[in-house]
XYZ file of C-alpha atoms in Angstrom:
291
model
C 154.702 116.868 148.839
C 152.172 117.390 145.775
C 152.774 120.311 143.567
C 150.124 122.523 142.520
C 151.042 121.761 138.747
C 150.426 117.482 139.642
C 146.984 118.650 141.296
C 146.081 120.521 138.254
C 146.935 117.556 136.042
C 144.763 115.563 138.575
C 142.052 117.727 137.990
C 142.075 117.819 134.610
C 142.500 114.216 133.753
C 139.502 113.625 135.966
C 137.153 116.898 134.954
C 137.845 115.962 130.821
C 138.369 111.741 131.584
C 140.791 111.756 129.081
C 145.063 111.792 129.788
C 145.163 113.377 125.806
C 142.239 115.869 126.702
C 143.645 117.215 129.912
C 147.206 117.659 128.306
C 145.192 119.776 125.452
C 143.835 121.815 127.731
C 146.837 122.534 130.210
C 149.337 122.872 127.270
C 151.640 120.027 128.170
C 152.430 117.206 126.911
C 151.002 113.743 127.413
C 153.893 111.992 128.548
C 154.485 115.048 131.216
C 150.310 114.260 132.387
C 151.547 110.417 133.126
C 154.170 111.337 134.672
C 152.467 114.007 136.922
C 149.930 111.314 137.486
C 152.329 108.545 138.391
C 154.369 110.843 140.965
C 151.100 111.819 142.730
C 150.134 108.028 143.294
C 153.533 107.428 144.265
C 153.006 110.434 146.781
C 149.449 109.182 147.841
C 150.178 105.393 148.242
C 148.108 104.019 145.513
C 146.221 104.481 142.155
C 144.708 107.695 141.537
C 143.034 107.266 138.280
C 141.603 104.337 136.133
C 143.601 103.740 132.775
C 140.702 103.448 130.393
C 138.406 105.094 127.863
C 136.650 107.208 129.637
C 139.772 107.742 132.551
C 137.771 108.240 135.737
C 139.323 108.390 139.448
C 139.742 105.424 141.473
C 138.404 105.129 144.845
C 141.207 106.433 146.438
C 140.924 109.269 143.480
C 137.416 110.221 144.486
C 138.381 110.442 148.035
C 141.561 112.544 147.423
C 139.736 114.826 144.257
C 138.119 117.228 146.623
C 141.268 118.076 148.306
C 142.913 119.058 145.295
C 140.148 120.852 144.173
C 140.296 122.664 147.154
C 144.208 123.640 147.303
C 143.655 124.414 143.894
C 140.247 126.869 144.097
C 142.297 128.461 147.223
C 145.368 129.402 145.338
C 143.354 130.685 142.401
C 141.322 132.863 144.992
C 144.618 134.114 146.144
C 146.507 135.186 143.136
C 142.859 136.655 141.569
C 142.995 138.985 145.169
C 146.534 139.735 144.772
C 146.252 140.523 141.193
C 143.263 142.754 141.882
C 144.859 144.660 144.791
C 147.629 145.385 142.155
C 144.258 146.325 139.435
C 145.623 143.771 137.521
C 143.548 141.309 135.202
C 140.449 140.840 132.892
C 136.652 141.339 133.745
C 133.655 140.345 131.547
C 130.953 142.809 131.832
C 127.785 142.506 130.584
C 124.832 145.299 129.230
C 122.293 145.584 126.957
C 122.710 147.551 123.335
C 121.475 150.643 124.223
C 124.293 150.476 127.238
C 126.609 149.243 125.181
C 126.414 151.975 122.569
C 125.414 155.306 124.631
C 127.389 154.970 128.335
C 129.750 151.899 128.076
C 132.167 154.190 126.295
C 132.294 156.574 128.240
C 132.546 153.972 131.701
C 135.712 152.304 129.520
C 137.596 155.637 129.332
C 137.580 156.110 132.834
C 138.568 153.092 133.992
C 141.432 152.987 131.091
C 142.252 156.282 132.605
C 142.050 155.363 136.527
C 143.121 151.443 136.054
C 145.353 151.417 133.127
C 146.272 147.332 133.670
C 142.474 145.889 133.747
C 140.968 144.967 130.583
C 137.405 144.838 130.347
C 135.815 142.661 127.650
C 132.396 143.595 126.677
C 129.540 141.257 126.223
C 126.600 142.336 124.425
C 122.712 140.776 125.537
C 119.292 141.349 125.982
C 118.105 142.312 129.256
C 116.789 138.607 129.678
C 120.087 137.541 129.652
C 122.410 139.471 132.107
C 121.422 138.174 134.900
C 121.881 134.489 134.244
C 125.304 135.268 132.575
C 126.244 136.658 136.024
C 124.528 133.968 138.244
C 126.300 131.381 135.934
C 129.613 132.945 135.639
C 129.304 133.896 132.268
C 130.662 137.216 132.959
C 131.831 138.960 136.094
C 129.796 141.660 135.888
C 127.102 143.494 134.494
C 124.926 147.493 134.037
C 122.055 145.665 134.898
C 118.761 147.830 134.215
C 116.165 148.250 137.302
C 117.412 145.686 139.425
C 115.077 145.191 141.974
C 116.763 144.948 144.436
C 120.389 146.562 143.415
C 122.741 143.962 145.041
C 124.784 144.993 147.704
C 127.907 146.576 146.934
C 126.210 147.819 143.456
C 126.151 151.634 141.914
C 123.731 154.063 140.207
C 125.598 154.724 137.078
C 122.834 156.179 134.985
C 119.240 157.391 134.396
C 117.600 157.008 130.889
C 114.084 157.916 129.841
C 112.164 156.215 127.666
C 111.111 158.109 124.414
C 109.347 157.567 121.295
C 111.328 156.800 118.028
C 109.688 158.308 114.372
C 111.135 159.181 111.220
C 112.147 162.914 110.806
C 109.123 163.434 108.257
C 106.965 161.661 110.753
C 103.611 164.107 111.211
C 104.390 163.741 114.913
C 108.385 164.170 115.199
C 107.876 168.358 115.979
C 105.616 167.643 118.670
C 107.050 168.574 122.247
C 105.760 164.733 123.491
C 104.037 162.317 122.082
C 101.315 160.320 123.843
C 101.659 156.641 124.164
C 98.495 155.219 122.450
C 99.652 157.578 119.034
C 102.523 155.498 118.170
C 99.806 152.414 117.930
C 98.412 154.404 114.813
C 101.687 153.425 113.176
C 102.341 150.062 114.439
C 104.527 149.479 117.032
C 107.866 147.388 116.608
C 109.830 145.889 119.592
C 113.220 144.481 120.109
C 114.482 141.815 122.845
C 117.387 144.277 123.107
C 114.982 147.380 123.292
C 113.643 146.972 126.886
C 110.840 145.109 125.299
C 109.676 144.668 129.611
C 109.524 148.737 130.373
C 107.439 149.046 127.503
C 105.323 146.810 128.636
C 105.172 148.715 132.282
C 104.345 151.789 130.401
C 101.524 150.569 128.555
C 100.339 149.625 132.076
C 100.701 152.626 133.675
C 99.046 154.141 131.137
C 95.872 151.808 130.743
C 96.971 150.653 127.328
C 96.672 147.594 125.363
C 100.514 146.115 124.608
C 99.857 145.237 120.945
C 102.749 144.646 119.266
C 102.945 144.769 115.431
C 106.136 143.564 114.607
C 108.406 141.960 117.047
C 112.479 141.335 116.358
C 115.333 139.861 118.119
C 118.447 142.557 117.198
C 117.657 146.694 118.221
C 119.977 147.487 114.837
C 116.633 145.158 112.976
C 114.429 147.560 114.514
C 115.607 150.797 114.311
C 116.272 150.291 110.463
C 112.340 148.809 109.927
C 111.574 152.740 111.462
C 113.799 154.071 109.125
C 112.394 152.017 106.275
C 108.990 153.406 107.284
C 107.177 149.984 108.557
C 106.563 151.421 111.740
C 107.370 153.324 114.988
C 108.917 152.208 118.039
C 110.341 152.966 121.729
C 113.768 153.405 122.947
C 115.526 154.771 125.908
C 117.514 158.105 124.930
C 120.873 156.646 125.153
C 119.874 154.699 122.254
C 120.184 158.247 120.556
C 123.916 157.245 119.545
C 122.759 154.505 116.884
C 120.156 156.191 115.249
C 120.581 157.468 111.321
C 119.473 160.828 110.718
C 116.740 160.001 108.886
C 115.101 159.421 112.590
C 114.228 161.173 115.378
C 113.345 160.711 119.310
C 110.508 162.807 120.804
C 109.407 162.707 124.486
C 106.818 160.663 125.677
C 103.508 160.818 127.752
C 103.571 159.156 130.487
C 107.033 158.800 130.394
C 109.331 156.547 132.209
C 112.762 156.519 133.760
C 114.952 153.397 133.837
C 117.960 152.802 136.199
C 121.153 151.347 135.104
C 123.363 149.525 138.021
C 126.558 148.221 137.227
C 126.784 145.462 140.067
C 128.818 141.929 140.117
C 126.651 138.453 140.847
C 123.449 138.424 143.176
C 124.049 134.859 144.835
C 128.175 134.090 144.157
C 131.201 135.869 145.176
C 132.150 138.606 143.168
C 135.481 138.690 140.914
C 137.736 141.353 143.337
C 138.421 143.601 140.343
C 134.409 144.158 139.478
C 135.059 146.312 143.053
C 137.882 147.924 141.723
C 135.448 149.187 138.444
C 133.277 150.163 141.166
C 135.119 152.082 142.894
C 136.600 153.881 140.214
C 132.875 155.046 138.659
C 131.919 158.696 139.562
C 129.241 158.655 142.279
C 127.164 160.861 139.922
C 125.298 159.473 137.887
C 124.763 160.263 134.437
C 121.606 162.131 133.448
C 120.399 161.048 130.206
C 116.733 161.891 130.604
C 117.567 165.623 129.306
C 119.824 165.161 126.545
């Protein structure tokens, strides 16, 4: 019978067309992926794979590919479900700055605390981006923000207002709110990673023209051109964590409250450990809306 270690070689020679390639890439020799090769065809009766530049399956190959693809995908599915039954493993989560900075560290104690043997690696993006990253498998997961609708399985993990960000001197930075159209007096900057879309929504609640004066790819850009005095801006609070002292964040009129869901894939199976970081976040969320 095959072993799972000749299908793999299989695989590989066939997914990179290349015998040195596929060695690279499984860490074994060459010599060991012609000799996998050569006991599988001795196993199957014939010729697997075509001995040339690129190395492509034969027709016997193409015909016996999907099978191994198969065996393989199932015993990958069943060691990833063991392994996360045991809360062992790695998951790639997803969130935007603001996420990153002012509740990701507090959602990465807790599962430290509660599963001690899953390692979560943190990819930072702009809210355009989290959702193909999870469609695509980029990641495994993701605190996507206002998901409409939350995919099943998903969880309220926070609540964040919206607010607007001045420099401490700024004539309006005592006020108990600021109204919307004010900050246009100033200019108003924008980030891809600053929830560039709810600011939009606001201005259209509120009847407003969204005219941008400066527009910038990185939040950290933005927050320093306040600082530096070129303009104003808008941020959700948890955003408060990055800021320099030299700014401030006042409430806004009309305001607007965002919701953060951390959720696996919409439209593919989801990694069985991104259940396992669900399950282990409190069923409260957090309030940021009055800090």
């Amino acid at each position: 019978m095959p072993t799972l270690a000749q299908l793999r070689v299989l695989v590989g020679v066939c997914d990179h067309a290349s015998f040195t390639d596929a060695a690279a890439a499984l860490g074994v020799s060459q010599s060991g992926v012609s000799h996998a090769i050569a006991a599988l065809e001795k196993e199957a009766g014939g010729r697997l794979v075509e001995r040339a530049a690129p190395a492509r399956p034969t027709g016997l190959g193409e015909r016996l590919l999907p099978h191994a693809r198969a065996a393989l995908a199932s015993v990958d599915a069943f060691v990833a479900e063991s392994a996360a039954r045991r809360h062992v493993g790695t998951v790639r989560l997803a969130a935007v700055p603001t996420v990153c900075q002012g509740l990701l560290p507090g959602l990465l104690q807790r599962w430290s605390r509660d599963l001690p043997d899953v390692r979560v690696q943190v990819f930072e993006g702009a809210d355009d981006e989290l959702v193909p990253w999870l469609e695509q498998g980029t990641v495994d997961a993701a605190v996507l923000v206002d998901p409409a609708p939350a995919p099943p399985g998903s969880r309220l993990v926070a609540r964040d207002d919206f607010r607007a960000l001045v420099r401490a001197d700024h004539p309006l930075a005592t006020e108990p709110a600021i109204d919307l159209a004010e900050l246009h007096e100033d200019g108003l900057l924008v980030s891809a990673g600053g929830c560039e879309p709810q600011v939009r929504q606001m201005h259209a609640d509120a009847g407003l023209e969204f005219r941008v004066a400066q527009r910038v790819h990185e939040l950290a850009t933005m927050i320093r051109m306040v600082a530096e005095g070129i303009g104003v801006s808008v941020m959700p609070a948890l955003g408060g964590t990055m800021l320099p002292p030299e700014l401030t964040m006042r409430p806004l009129r009309p305001g607007l409250v965002r919701e953060l869901v951390l959720s696996g894939p919409q439209h593919r199976p989801w990694h069985p450990l991104v259940h396992a970081l669900v399950a282990a976040t409190d069923d409260r969320p957090v309030d940021a809306t009055h800090r």
